[in-house]
Amino acid sequence: LIVAPEANGVFFEMSPAAAQTVAARGWKFLPFLTPLGCRFMCSWATKPADLARLIADLESAAGADQG
Protein backbone atom coordinates (compact mmCIF):
# COMPACT_ATOMS: atom_id res chain seq x y z
CA LEU A 1 0.00 0.00 0.00
CA ILE A 2 1.17 3.53 -0.75
CA VAL A 3 -1.24 5.18 1.67
CA ALA A 4 -3.25 3.54 4.45
CA PRO A 5 -6.87 2.87 3.41
CA GLU A 6 -9.20 5.73 4.28
CA ALA A 7 -12.95 5.82 3.99
CA ASN A 8 -13.89 4.66 0.50
CA GLY A 9 -10.49 4.62 -1.21
CA VAL A 10 -7.37 2.52 -1.40
CA PHE A 11 -4.02 3.35 -3.00
CA PHE A 12 -1.42 0.76 -4.00
CA GLU A 13 1.11 -0.18 -6.66
CA MET A 14 0.30 -2.62 -9.45
CA SER A 15 2.29 -3.65 -12.51
CA PRO A 16 1.18 -2.24 -15.89
CA ALA A 17 0.22 -5.75 -17.06
CA ALA A 18 -1.96 -6.37 -13.99
CA ALA A 19 -3.51 -2.89 -14.33
CA GLN A 20 -4.37 -3.61 -17.96
CA THR A 21 -5.98 -6.92 -16.99
CA VAL A 22 -8.04 -5.34 -14.21
CA ALA A 23 -9.14 -2.49 -16.51
CA ALA A 24 -10.13 -5.02 -19.20
CA ARG A 25 -12.43 -6.64 -16.63
CA GLY A 26 -14.29 -3.34 -16.35
CA TRP A 27 -12.80 -1.82 -13.20
CA LYS A 28 -12.13 1.92 -13.24
CA PHE A 29 -9.19 3.42 -11.38
CA LEU A 30 -6.75 6.31 -11.69
CA PRO A 31 -2.96 6.64 -11.56
CA PHE A 32 -1.62 7.81 -8.19
CA LEU A 33 1.75 9.34 -7.22
CA THR A 34 4.14 6.76 -8.69
CA PRO A 35 4.40 5.14 -12.14
CA LEU A 36 2.84 1.97 -10.66
CA GLY A 37 0.46 3.71 -8.25
CA CYS A 38 -3.28 3.15 -8.57
CA ARG A 39 -6.19 4.88 -6.87
CA PHE A 40 -9.38 2.88 -6.35
CA MET A 41 -12.45 4.66 -4.99
CA CYS A 42 -15.82 3.09 -4.28
CA SER A 43 -19.33 4.34 -3.69
CA TRP A 44 -20.74 4.47 -0.19
CA ALA A 45 -23.35 2.03 -1.53
CA THR A 46 -20.76 -0.58 -2.56
CA LYS A 47 -21.81 -4.08 -1.52
CA PRO A 48 -19.43 -6.62 0.06
CA ALA A 49 -19.96 -8.91 -2.95
CA ASP A 50 -18.68 -6.15 -5.25
CA LEU A 51 -15.54 -5.77 -3.16
CA ALA A 52 -15.04 -9.54 -3.12
CA ARG A 53 -15.24 -9.56 -6.93
CA LEU A 54 -12.71 -6.70 -7.17
CA ILE A 55 -10.33 -8.45 -4.79
CA ALA A 56 -10.62 -11.70 -6.75
CA ASP A 57 -9.89 -9.86 -10.02
CA LEU A 58 -6.89 -8.08 -8.46
CA GLU A 59 -5.50 -11.35 -7.07
CA SER A 60 -6.03 -13.11 -10.40
CA ALA A 61 -4.33 -10.30 -12.33
CA ALA A 62 -1.39 -10.23 -9.91
CA GLY A 63 -1.02 -14.02 -10.09
CA ALA A 64 -1.08 -14.00 -13.90
CA ASP A 65 1.53 -11.24 -13.87
CA GLN A 66 3.89 -13.34 -11.72
CA GLY A 67 3.60 -16.57 -13.50
N, CA, C, O and CB atoms as a CASP TS submission, in Angstrom:
PFRMAT TS
TARGET T0000
AUTHOR 0000-0000-0000
METHOD Language model
MODEL 1
PARENT N/A
ATOM      1  N   LEU     1       0.837  -1.182   0.000  1.00  0.00           N
ATOM      2  CA  LEU     1       0.000   0.000   0.000  1.00  0.00           C
ATOM      3  C   LEU     1       0.878   1.240   0.000  1.00  0.00           C
ATOM      4  O   LEU     1       1.914   1.275   0.664  1.00  0.00           O
ATOM      5  CB  LEU     1      -0.950   0.001   1.210  1.00  0.00           C
ATOM      6  N   ILE     2       0.466   2.253  -0.742  1.00  0.00           N
ATOM      7  CA  ILE     2       1.173   3.526  -0.750  1.00  0.00           C
ATOM      8  C   ILE     2       0.680   4.395   0.396  1.00  0.00           C
ATOM      9  O   ILE     2       1.475   5.052   1.069  1.00  0.00           O
ATOM     10  CB  ILE     2       0.986   4.250  -2.099  1.00  0.00           C
ATOM     11  N   VAL     3      -0.608   4.400   0.615  1.00  0.00           N
ATOM     12  CA  VAL     3      -1.243   5.181   1.669  1.00  0.00           C
ATOM     13  C   VAL     3      -2.224   4.261   2.386  1.00  0.00           C
ATOM     14  O   VAL     3      -2.903   3.459   1.744  1.00  0.00           O
ATOM     15  CB  VAL     3      -1.965   6.459   1.091  1.00  0.00           C
ATOM     16  N   ALA     4      -2.305   4.367   3.695  1.00  0.00           N
ATOM     17  CA  ALA     4      -3.253   3.542   4.451  1.00  0.00           C
ATOM     18  C   ALA     4      -4.673   3.776   3.943  1.00  0.00           C
ATOM     19  O   ALA     4      -5.037   4.907   3.619  1.00  0.00           O
ATOM     20  CB  ALA     4      -3.165   3.853   5.967  1.00  0.00           C
ATOM     21  N   PRO     5      -5.481   2.709   3.873  1.00  0.00           N
ATOM     22  CA  PRO     5      -6.868   2.874   3.413  1.00  0.00           C
ATOM     23  C   PRO     5      -7.624   3.887   4.268  1.00  0.00           C
ATOM     24  O   PRO     5      -7.530   3.879   5.495  1.00  0.00           O
ATOM     25  CB  PRO     5      -7.600   1.527   3.434  1.00  0.00           C
ATOM     26  N   GLU     6      -8.366   4.747   3.603  1.00  0.00           N
ATOM     27  CA  GLU     6      -9.201   5.730   4.283  1.00  0.00           C
ATOM     28  C   GLU     6     -10.574   5.726   3.641  1.00  0.00           C
ATOM     29  O   GLU     6     -10.702   5.757   2.417  1.00  0.00           O
ATOM     30  CB  GLU     6      -8.567   7.149   4.228  1.00  0.00           C
ATOM     31  N   ALA     7     -11.562   5.688   4.448  1.00  0.00           N
ATOM     32  CA  ALA     7     -12.951   5.817   3.986  1.00  0.00           C
ATOM     33  C   ALA     7     -13.249   4.902   2.815  1.00  0.00           C
ATOM     34  O   ALA     7     -13.291   3.683   2.982  1.00  0.00           O
ATOM     35  CB  ALA     7     -13.243   7.253   3.594  1.00  0.00           C
ATOM     36  N   ASN     8     -13.455   5.458   1.643  1.00  0.00           N
ATOM     37  CA  ASN     8     -13.886   4.659   0.496  1.00  0.00           C
ATOM     38  C   ASN     8     -12.816   4.574  -0.588  1.00  0.00           C
ATOM     39  O   ASN     8     -13.142   4.396  -1.762  1.00  0.00           O
ATOM     40  CB  ASN     8     -15.158   5.238  -0.089  1.00  0.00           C
ATOM     41  N   GLY     9     -11.553   4.697  -0.213  1.00  0.00           N
ATOM     42  CA  GLY     9     -10.491   4.620  -1.209  1.00  0.00           C
ATOM     43  C   GLY     9      -9.312   3.797  -0.733  1.00  0.00           C
ATOM     44  O   GLY     9      -9.065   3.653   0.465  1.00  0.00           O
ATOM     45  N   VAL    10      -8.596   3.262  -1.703  1.00  0.00           N
ATOM     46  CA  VAL    10      -7.367   2.523  -1.404  1.00  0.00           C
ATOM     47  C   VAL    10      -6.354   2.854  -2.502  1.00  0.00           C
ATOM     48  O   VAL    10      -6.714   3.013  -3.669  1.00  0.00           O
ATOM     49  CB  VAL    10      -7.633   0.962  -1.315  1.00  0.00           C
ATOM     50  N   PHE    11      -5.093   2.955  -2.110  1.00  0.00           N
ATOM     51  CA  PHE    11      -4.018   3.351  -3.003  1.00  0.00           C
ATOM     52  C   PHE    11      -2.892   2.327  -2.896  1.00  0.00           C
ATOM     53  O   PHE    11      -2.398   2.061  -1.800  1.00  0.00           O
ATOM     54  CB  PHE    11      -3.508   4.784  -2.667  1.00  0.00           C
ATOM     55  N   PHE    12      -2.488   1.754  -4.018  1.00  0.00           N
ATOM     56  CA  PHE    12      -1.418   0.756  -3.995  1.00  0.00           C
ATOM     57  C   PHE    12      -0.733   0.710  -5.345  1.00  0.00           C
ATOM     58  O   PHE    12      -1.199   1.313  -6.311  1.00  0.00           O
ATOM     59  CB  PHE    12      -1.965  -0.636  -3.623  1.00  0.00           C
ATOM     60  N   GLU    13       0.378  -0.009  -5.406  1.00  0.00           N
ATOM     61  CA  GLU    13       1.108  -0.176  -6.657  1.00  0.00           C
ATOM     62  C   GLU    13       0.744  -1.492  -7.317  1.00  0.00           C
ATOM     63  O   GLU    13       0.541  -2.508  -6.651  1.00  0.00           O
ATOM     64  CB  GLU    13       2.615  -0.106  -6.416  1.00  0.00           C
ATOM     65  N   MET    14       0.664  -1.453  -8.655  1.00  0.00           N
ATOM     66  CA  MET    14       0.298  -2.624  -9.449  1.00  0.00           C
ATOM     67  C   MET    14       1.071  -2.532 -10.764  1.00  0.00           C
ATOM     68  O   MET    14       1.224  -1.446 -11.322  1.00  0.00           O
ATOM     69  CB  MET    14      -1.268  -2.700  -9.697  1.00  0.00           C
ATOM     70  N   SER    15       1.548  -3.653 -11.249  1.00  0.00           N
ATOM     71  CA  SER    15       2.287  -3.646 -12.510  1.00  0.00           C
ATOM     72  C   SER    15       1.395  -3.184 -13.658  1.00  0.00           C
ATOM     73  O   SER    15       0.175  -3.321 -13.579  1.00  0.00           O
ATOM     74  CB  SER    15       2.855  -5.042 -12.808  1.00  0.00           C
ATOM     75  N   PRO    16       1.983  -2.637 -14.727  1.00  0.00           N
ATOM     76  CA  PRO    16       1.179  -2.239 -15.888  1.00  0.00           C
ATOM     77  C   PRO    16       0.371  -3.399 -16.477  1.00  0.00           C
ATOM     78  O   PRO    16      -0.769  -3.200 -16.898  1.00  0.00           O
ATOM     79  CB  PRO    16       2.079  -1.657 -16.960  1.00  0.00           C
ATOM     80  N   ALA    17       0.939  -4.593 -16.512  1.00  0.00           N
ATOM     81  CA  ALA    17       0.220  -5.752 -17.060  1.00  0.00           C
ATOM     82  C   ALA    17      -0.997  -6.086 -16.202  1.00  0.00           C
ATOM     83  O   ALA    17      -2.078  -6.341 -16.733  1.00  0.00           O
ATOM     84  CB  ALA    17       1.156  -6.979 -17.154  1.00  0.00           C
ATOM     85  N   ALA    18      -0.829  -6.086 -14.880  1.00  0.00           N
ATOM     86  CA  ALA    18      -1.958  -6.366 -13.987  1.00  0.00           C
ATOM     87  C   ALA    18      -3.006  -5.264 -14.099  1.00  0.00           C
ATOM     88  O   ALA    18      -4.204  -5.548 -14.102  1.00  0.00           O
ATOM     89  CB  ALA    18      -1.477  -6.503 -12.523  1.00  0.00           C
ATOM     90  N   ALA    19      -2.569  -4.013 -14.190  1.00  0.00           N
ATOM     91  CA  ALA    19      -3.508  -2.894 -14.329  1.00  0.00           C
ATOM     92  C   ALA    19      -4.319  -3.023 -15.616  1.00  0.00           C
ATOM     93  O   ALA    19      -5.520  -2.750 -15.628  1.00  0.00           O
ATOM     94  CB  ALA    19      -2.751  -1.550 -14.311  1.00  0.00           C
ATOM     95  N   GLN    20      -3.670  -3.434 -16.684  1.00  0.00           N
ATOM     96  CA  GLN    20      -4.374  -3.610 -17.960  1.00  0.00           C
ATOM     97  C   GLN    20      -5.412  -4.727 -17.842  1.00  0.00           C
ATOM     98  O   GLN    20      -6.525  -4.597 -18.352  1.00  0.00           O
ATOM     99  CB  GLN    20      -3.371  -3.926 -19.100  1.00  0.00           C
ATOM    100  N   THR    21      -5.054  -5.808 -17.182  1.00  0.00           N
ATOM    101  CA  THR    21      -5.980  -6.923 -16.991  1.00  0.00           C
ATOM    102  C   THR    21      -7.191  -6.499 -16.171  1.00  0.00           C
ATOM    103  O   THR    21      -8.327  -6.818 -16.522  1.00  0.00           O
ATOM    104  CB  THR    21      -5.272  -8.093 -16.310  1.00  0.00           C
ATOM    105  N   VAL    22      -6.946  -5.780 -15.078  1.00  0.00           N
ATOM    106  CA  VAL    22      -8.039  -5.336 -14.212  1.00  0.00           C
ATOM    107  C   VAL    22      -8.944  -4.357 -14.972  1.00  0.00           C
ATOM    108  O   VAL    22     -10.168  -4.436 -14.868  1.00  0.00           O
ATOM    109  CB  VAL    22      -7.479  -4.671 -12.920  1.00  0.00           C
ATOM    110  N   ALA    23      -8.352  -3.449 -15.724  1.00  0.00           N
ATOM    111  CA  ALA    23      -9.141  -2.493 -16.514  1.00  0.00           C
ATOM    112  C   ALA    23      -9.973  -3.223 -17.571  1.00  0.00           C
ATOM    113  O   ALA    23     -11.118  -2.852 -17.827  1.00  0.00           O
ATOM    114  CB  ALA    23      -8.216  -1.452 -17.190  1.00  0.00           C
ATOM    115  N   ALA    24      -9.400  -4.252 -18.179  1.00  0.00           N
ATOM    116  CA  ALA    24     -10.126  -5.016 -19.201  1.00  0.00           C
ATOM    117  C   ALA    24     -11.331  -5.740 -18.600  1.00  0.00           C
ATOM    118  O   ALA    24     -12.279  -6.066 -19.314  1.00  0.00           O
ATOM    119  CB  ALA    24      -9.188  -6.031 -19.877  1.00  0.00           C
ATOM    120  N   ARG    25     -11.297  -5.988 -17.311  1.00  0.00           N
ATOM    121  CA  ARG    25     -12.428  -6.636 -16.627  1.00  0.00           C
ATOM    122  C   ARG    25     -13.487  -5.621 -16.204  1.00  0.00           C
ATOM    123  O   ARG    25     -14.472  -5.973 -15.555  1.00  0.00           O
ATOM    124  CB  ARG    25     -11.934  -7.410 -15.399  1.00  0.00           C
ATOM    125  N   GLY    26     -13.274  -4.364 -16.576  1.00  0.00           N
ATOM    126  CA  GLY    26     -14.285  -3.341 -16.346  1.00  0.00           C
ATOM    127  C   GLY    26     -14.102  -2.451 -15.136  1.00  0.00           C
ATOM    128  O   GLY    26     -14.936  -1.581 -14.881  1.00  0.00           O
ATOM    129  N   TRP    27     -13.023  -2.648 -14.378  1.00  0.00           N
ATOM    130  CA  TRP    27     -12.799  -1.819 -13.197  1.00  0.00           C
ATOM    131  C   TRP    27     -12.192  -0.493 -13.612  1.00  0.00           C
ATOM    132  O   TRP    27     -11.340  -0.443 -14.499  1.00  0.00           O
ATOM    133  CB  TRP    27     -11.887  -2.538 -12.181  1.00  0.00           C
ATOM    134  N   LYS    28     -12.628   0.579 -12.973  1.00  0.00           N
ATOM    135  CA  LYS    28     -12.134   1.922 -13.241  1.00  0.00           C
ATOM    136  C   LYS    28     -11.257   2.376 -12.081  1.00  0.00           C
ATOM    137  O   LYS    28     -11.641   2.250 -10.918  1.00  0.00           O
ATOM    138  CB  LYS    28     -13.307   2.911 -13.465  1.00  0.00           C
ATOM    139  N   PHE    29     -10.090   2.900 -12.397  1.00  0.00           N
ATOM    140  CA  PHE    29      -9.190   3.425 -11.377  1.00  0.00           C
ATOM    141  C   PHE    29      -8.287   4.459 -12.029  1.00  0.00           C
ATOM    142  O   PHE    29      -8.215   4.551 -13.255  1.00  0.00           O
ATOM    143  CB  PHE    29      -8.354   2.284 -10.710  1.00  0.00           C
ATOM    144  N   LEU    30      -7.604   5.231 -11.210  1.00  0.00           N
ATOM    145  CA  LEU    30      -6.749   6.310 -11.695  1.00  0.00           C
ATOM    146  C   LEU    30      -5.310   6.105 -11.257  1.00  0.00           C
ATOM    147  O   LEU    30      -5.057   5.440 -10.252  1.00  0.00           O
ATOM    148  CB  LEU    30      -7.260   7.658 -11.201  1.00  0.00           C
ATOM    149  N   PRO    31      -4.358   6.673 -12.003  1.00  0.00           N
ATOM    150  CA  PRO    31      -2.957   6.637 -11.562  1.00  0.00           C
ATOM    151  C   PRO    31      -2.810   7.456 -10.274  1.00  0.00           C
ATOM    152  O   PRO    31      -3.583   8.383 -10.029  1.00  0.00           O
ATOM    153  CB  PRO    31      -2.003   7.186 -12.681  1.00  0.00           C
ATOM    154  N   PHE    32      -1.816   7.108  -9.459  1.00  0.00           N
ATOM    155  CA  PHE    32      -1.621   7.807  -8.191  1.00  0.00           C
ATOM    156  C   PHE    32      -0.161   7.849  -7.789  1.00  0.00           C
ATOM    157  O   PHE    32       0.424   6.806  -7.500  1.00  0.00           O
ATOM    158  CB  PHE    32      -2.433   7.148  -7.098  1.00  0.00           C
ATOM    159  N   LEU    33       0.426   8.996  -7.762  1.00  0.00           N
ATOM    160  CA  LEU    33       1.751   9.343  -7.222  1.00  0.00           C
ATOM    161  C   LEU    33       2.963   8.713  -7.902  1.00  0.00           C
ATOM    162  O   LEU    33       3.913   9.428  -8.222  1.00  0.00           O
ATOM    163  CB  LEU    33       1.787   8.974  -5.817  1.00  0.00           C
ATOM    164  N   THR    34       2.965   7.428  -8.128  1.00  0.00           N
ATOM    165  CA  THR    34       4.136   6.756  -8.691  1.00  0.00           C
ATOM    166  C   THR    34       3.755   6.150 -10.049  1.00  0.00           C
ATOM    167  O   THR    34       2.569   6.040 -10.362  1.00  0.00           O
ATOM    168  CB  THR    34       4.675   5.650  -7.714  1.00  0.00           C
ATOM    169  N   PRO    35       4.744   5.758 -10.854  1.00  0.00           N
ATOM    170  CA  PRO    35       4.405   5.141 -12.141  1.00  0.00           C
ATOM    171  C   PRO    35       3.532   3.880 -12.006  1.00  0.00           C
ATOM    172  O   PRO    35       2.784   3.546 -12.925  1.00  0.00           O
ATOM    173  CB  PRO    35       5.678   4.791 -12.881  1.00  0.00           C
ATOM    174  N   LEU    36       3.626   3.192 -10.880  1.00  0.00           N
ATOM    175  CA  LEU    36       2.838   1.972 -10.662  1.00  0.00           C
ATOM    176  C   LEU    36       1.637   2.200  -9.741  1.00  0.00           C
ATOM    177  O   LEU    36       0.842   1.287  -9.518  1.00  0.00           O
ATOM    178  CB  LEU    36       3.722   0.886 -10.079  1.00  0.00           C
ATOM    179  N   GLY    37       1.508   3.414  -9.210  1.00  0.00           N
ATOM    180  CA  GLY    37       0.460   3.711  -8.249  1.00  0.00           C
ATOM    181  C   GLY    37      -0.925   3.726  -8.868  1.00  0.00           C
ATOM    182  O   GLY    37      -1.121   4.205  -9.985  1.00  0.00           O
ATOM    183  N   CYS    38      -1.879   3.194  -8.124  1.00  0.00           N
ATOM    184  CA  CYS    38      -3.275   3.148  -8.566  1.00  0.00           C
ATOM    185  C   CYS    38      -4.168   3.648  -7.441  1.00  0.00           C
ATOM    186  O   CYS    38      -3.910   3.410  -6.261  1.00  0.00           O
ATOM    187  CB  CYS    38      -3.684   1.706  -8.993  1.00  0.00           C
ATOM    188  N   ARG    39      -5.218   4.343  -7.836  1.00  0.00           N
ATOM    189  CA  ARG    39      -6.189   4.882  -6.871  1.00  0.00           C
ATOM    190  C   ARG    39      -7.550   4.274  -7.174  1.00  0.00           C
ATOM    191  O   ARG    39      -8.127   4.515  -8.234  1.00  0.00           O
ATOM    192  CB  ARG    39      -6.252   6.453  -6.930  1.00  0.00           C
ATOM    193  N   PHE    40      -8.052   3.488  -6.240  1.00  0.00           N
ATOM    194  CA  PHE    40      -9.378   2.883  -6.355  1.00  0.00           C
ATOM    195  C   PHE    40     -10.300   3.568  -5.359  1.00  0.00           C
ATOM    196  O   PHE    40      -9.984   3.665  -4.173  1.00  0.00           O
ATOM    197  CB  PHE    40      -9.327   1.338  -6.104  1.00  0.00           C
ATOM    198  N   MET    41     -11.434   4.040  -5.842  1.00  0.00           N
ATOM    199  CA  MET    41     -12.451   4.660  -4.992  1.00  0.00           C
ATOM    200  C   MET    41     -13.753   3.877  -5.188  1.00  0.00           C
ATOM    201  O   MET    41     -14.020   3.370  -6.277  1.00  0.00           O
ATOM    202  CB  MET    41     -12.641   6.196  -5.338  1.00  0.00           C
ATOM    203  N   CYS    42     -14.547   3.784  -4.143  1.00  0.00           N
ATOM    204  CA  CYS    42     -15.822   3.089  -4.281  1.00  0.00           C
ATOM    205  C   CYS    42     -16.945   3.950  -3.716  1.00  0.00           C
ATOM    206  O   CYS    42     -16.718   4.850  -2.907  1.00  0.00           O
ATOM    207  CB  CYS    42     -15.779   1.718  -3.571  1.00  0.00           C
ATOM    208  N   SER    43     -18.131   3.657  -4.152  1.00  0.00           N
ATOM    209  CA  SER    43     -19.332   4.336  -3.686  1.00  0.00           C
ATOM    210  C   SER    43     -19.616   3.942  -2.245  1.00  0.00           C
ATOM    211  O   SER    43     -19.212   2.875  -1.783  1.00  0.00           O
ATOM    212  CB  SER    43     -20.538   4.003  -4.588  1.00  0.00           C
ATOM    213  N   TRP    44     -20.318   4.824  -1.546  1.00  0.00           N
ATOM    214  CA  TRP    44     -20.742   4.472  -0.191  1.00  0.00           C
ATOM    215  C   TRP    44     -21.778   3.363  -0.219  1.00  0.00           C
ATOM    216  O   TRP    44     -22.062   2.753   0.812  1.00  0.00           O
ATOM    217  CB  TRP    44     -21.305   5.696   0.531  1.00  0.00           C
ATOM    218  N   ALA    45     -22.344   3.095  -1.387  1.00  0.00           N
ATOM    219  CA  ALA    45     -23.350   2.029  -1.530  1.00  0.00           C
ATOM    220  C   ALA    45     -22.744   0.720  -2.032  1.00  0.00           C
ATOM    221  O   ALA    45     -23.477  -0.208  -2.375  1.00  0.00           O
ATOM    222  CB  ALA    45     -24.453   2.477  -2.484  1.00  0.00           C
ATOM    223  N   THR    46     -21.426   0.636  -2.080  1.00  0.00           N
ATOM    224  CA  THR    46     -20.763  -0.575  -2.561  1.00  0.00           C
ATOM    225  C   THR    46     -21.100  -1.755  -1.647  1.00  0.00           C
ATOM    226  O   THR    46     -21.047  -1.643  -0.422  1.00  0.00           O
ATOM    227  CB  THR    46     -19.229  -0.366  -2.635  1.00  0.00           C
ATOM    228  N   LYS    47     -21.441  -2.867  -2.255  1.00  0.00           N
ATOM    229  CA  LYS    47     -21.809  -4.083  -1.523  1.00  0.00           C
ATOM    230  C   LYS    47     -20.564  -4.951  -1.284  1.00  0.00           C
ATOM    231  O   LYS    47     -19.626  -4.916  -2.082  1.00  0.00           O
ATOM    232  CB  LYS    47     -22.893  -4.887  -2.304  1.00  0.00           C
ATOM    233  N   PRO    48     -20.550  -5.723  -0.201  1.00  0.00           N
ATOM    234  CA  PRO    48     -19.428  -6.624   0.061  1.00  0.00           C
ATOM    235  C   PRO    48     -19.138  -7.567  -1.116  1.00  0.00           C
ATOM    236  O   PRO    48     -17.978  -7.880  -1.383  1.00  0.00           O
ATOM    237  CB  PRO    48     -19.710  -7.440   1.310  1.00  0.00           C
ATOM    238  N   ALA    49     -20.167  -8.012  -1.808  1.00  0.00           N
ATOM    239  CA  ALA    49     -19.959  -8.910  -2.950  1.00  0.00           C
ATOM    240  C   ALA    49     -19.190  -8.214  -4.071  1.00  0.00           C
ATOM    241  O   ALA    49     -18.395  -8.844  -4.769  1.00  0.00           O
ATOM    242  CB  ALA    49     -21.307  -9.420  -3.478  1.00  0.00           C
ATOM    243  N   ASP    50     -19.429  -6.905  -4.244  1.00  0.00           N
ATOM    244  CA  ASP    50     -18.683  -6.150  -5.249  1.00  0.00           C
ATOM    245  C   ASP    50     -17.203  -6.069  -4.880  1.00  0.00           C
ATOM    246  O   ASP    50     -16.332  -6.230  -5.735  1.00  0.00           O
ATOM    247  CB  ASP    50     -19.269  -4.738  -5.405  1.00  0.00           C
ATOM    248  N   LEU    51     -16.931  -5.820  -3.611  1.00  0.00           N
ATOM    249  CA  LEU    51     -15.539  -5.768  -3.158  1.00  0.00           C
ATOM    250  C   LEU    51     -14.869  -7.134  -3.287  1.00  0.00           C
ATOM    251  O   LEU    51     -13.700  -7.218  -3.664  1.00  0.00           O
ATOM    252  CB  LEU    51     -15.468  -5.282  -1.701  1.00  0.00           C
ATOM    253  N   ALA    52     -15.592  -8.188  -2.982  1.00  0.00           N
ATOM    254  CA  ALA    52     -15.042  -9.540  -3.119  1.00  0.00           C
ATOM    255  C   ALA    52     -14.679  -9.816  -4.578  1.00  0.00           C
ATOM    256  O   ALA    52     -13.650 -10.432  -4.857  1.00  0.00           O
ATOM    257  CB  ALA    52     -16.054 -10.596  -2.606  1.00  0.00           C
ATOM    258  N   ARG    53     -15.523  -9.362  -5.508  1.00  0.00           N
ATOM    259  CA  ARG    53     -15.239  -9.559  -6.935  1.00  0.00           C
ATOM    260  C   ARG    53     -14.007  -8.761  -7.352  1.00  0.00           C
ATOM    261  O   ARG    53     -13.170  -9.262  -8.103  1.00  0.00           O
ATOM    262  CB  ARG    53     -16.456  -9.146  -7.793  1.00  0.00           C
ATOM    263  N   LEU    54     -13.889  -7.516  -6.868  1.00  0.00           N
ATOM    264  CA  LEU    54     -12.710  -6.698  -7.174  1.00  0.00           C
ATOM    265  C   LEU    54     -11.447  -7.360  -6.625  1.00  0.00           C
ATOM    266  O   LEU    54     -10.442  -7.461  -7.328  1.00  0.00           O
ATOM    267  CB  LEU    54     -12.867  -5.274  -6.588  1.00  0.00           C
ATOM    268  N   ILE    55     -11.496  -7.797  -5.403  1.00  0.00           N
ATOM    269  CA  ILE    55     -10.331  -8.450  -4.786  1.00  0.00           C
ATOM    270  C   ILE    55      -9.947  -9.702  -5.573  1.00  0.00           C
ATOM    271  O   ILE    55      -8.763  -9.933  -5.820  1.00  0.00           O
ATOM    272  CB  ILE    55     -10.626  -8.815  -3.306  1.00  0.00           C
ATOM    273  N   ALA    56     -10.910 -10.496  -5.962  1.00  0.00           N
ATOM    274  CA  ALA    56     -10.620 -11.700  -6.751  1.00  0.00           C
ATOM    275  C   ALA    56      -9.974 -11.337  -8.083  1.00  0.00           C
ATOM    276  O   ALA    56      -9.029 -11.999  -8.512  1.00  0.00           O
ATOM    277  CB  ALA    56     -11.906 -12.509  -6.994  1.00  0.00           C
ATOM    278  N   ASP    57     -10.476 -10.289  -8.744  1.00  0.00           N
ATOM    279  CA  ASP    57      -9.894  -9.863 -10.017  1.00  0.00           C
ATOM    280  C   ASP    57      -8.474  -9.331  -9.824  1.00  0.00           C
ATOM    281  O   ASP    57      -7.597  -9.592 -10.647  1.00  0.00           O
ATOM    282  CB  ASP    57     -10.773  -8.789 -10.672  1.00  0.00           C
ATOM    283  N   LEU    58      -8.246  -8.589  -8.743  1.00  0.00           N
ATOM    284  CA  LEU    58      -6.894  -8.082  -8.463  1.00  0.00           C
ATOM    285  C   LEU    58      -5.924  -9.234  -8.191  1.00  0.00           C
ATOM    286  O   LEU    58      -4.809  -9.249  -8.711  1.00  0.00           O
ATOM    287  CB  LEU    58      -6.919  -7.115  -7.256  1.00  0.00           C
ATOM    288  N   GLU    59      -6.352 -10.189  -7.379  1.00  0.00           N
ATOM    289  CA  GLU    59      -5.500 -11.345  -7.067  1.00  0.00           C
ATOM    290  C   GLU    59      -5.207 -12.164  -8.324  1.00  0.00           C
ATOM    291  O   GLU    59      -4.074 -12.600  -8.530  1.00  0.00           O
ATOM    292  CB  GLU    59      -6.171 -12.237  -6.001  1.00  0.00           C
ATOM    293  N   SER    60      -6.204 -12.369  -9.150  1.00  0.00           N
ATOM    294  CA  SER    60      -6.028 -13.114 -10.395  1.00  0.00           C
ATOM    295  C   SER    60      -5.047 -12.402 -11.326  1.00  0.00           C
ATOM    296  O   SER    60      -4.161 -13.028 -11.908  1.00  0.00           O
ATOM    297  CB  SER    60      -7.378 -13.307 -11.097  1.00  0.00           C
ATOM    298  N   ALA    61      -5.220 -11.079 -11.459  1.00  0.00           N
ATOM    299  CA  ALA    61      -4.331 -10.301 -12.335  1.00  0.00           C
ATOM    300  C   ALA    61      -2.899 -10.321 -11.810  1.00  0.00           C
ATOM    301  O   ALA    61      -1.952 -10.435 -12.589  1.00  0.00           O
ATOM    302  CB  ALA    61      -4.827  -8.847 -12.456  1.00  0.00           C
ATOM    303  N   ALA    62      -2.739 -10.211 -10.497  1.00  0.00           N
ATOM    304  CA  ALA    62      -1.395 -10.233  -9.909  1.00  0.00           C
ATOM    305  C   ALA    62      -0.756 -11.607 -10.087  1.00  0.00           C
ATOM    306  O   ALA    62       0.436 -11.705 -10.375  1.00  0.00           O
ATOM    307  CB  ALA    62      -1.450  -9.860  -8.409  1.00  0.00           C
ATOM    308  N   GLY    63      -1.544 -12.669  -9.918  1.00  0.00           N
ATOM    309  CA  GLY    63      -1.018 -14.017 -10.089  1.00  0.00           C
ATOM    310  C   GLY    63      -0.604 -14.284 -11.519  1.00  0.00           C
ATOM    311  O   GLY    63       0.431 -14.907 -11.756  1.00  0.00           O
ATOM    312  N   ALA    64      -1.396 -13.823 -12.478  1.00  0.00           N
ATOM    313  CA  ALA    64      -1.076 -14.002 -13.896  1.00  0.00           C
ATOM    314  C   ALA    64       0.178 -13.223 -14.253  1.00  0.00           C
ATOM    315  O   ALA    64       0.964 -13.656 -15.096  1.00  0.00           O
ATOM    316  CB  ALA    64      -2.254 -13.555 -14.785  1.00  0.00           C
ATOM    317  N   ASP    65       0.366 -12.086 -13.620  1.00  0.00           N
ATOM    318  CA  ASP    65       1.530 -11.237 -13.874  1.00  0.00           C
ATOM    319  C   ASP    65       2.813 -11.893 -13.373  1.00  0.00           C
ATOM    320  O   ASP    65       3.885 -11.671 -13.936  1.00  0.00           O
ATOM    321  CB  ASP    65       1.347  -9.870 -13.211  1.00  0.00           C
ATOM    322  N   GLN    66       2.708 -12.698 -12.318  1.00  0.00           N
ATOM    323  CA  GLN    66       3.890 -13.337 -11.718  1.00  0.00           C
ATOM    324  C   GLN    66       4.244 -14.662 -12.368  1.00  0.00           C
ATOM    325  O   GLN    66       5.370 -15.142 -12.237  1.00  0.00           O
ATOM    326  CB  GLN    66       3.665 -13.555 -10.244  1.00  0.00           C
ATOM    327  N   GLY    67       3.306 -15.240 -13.054  1.00  0.00           N
ATOM    328  CA  GLY    67       3.601 -16.572 -13.503  1.00  0.00           C
ATOM    329  C   GLY    67       3.306 -16.816 -14.894  1.00  0.00           C
ATOM    330  O   GLY    67       3.520 -17.924 -15.386  1.00  0.00           O
TER
END
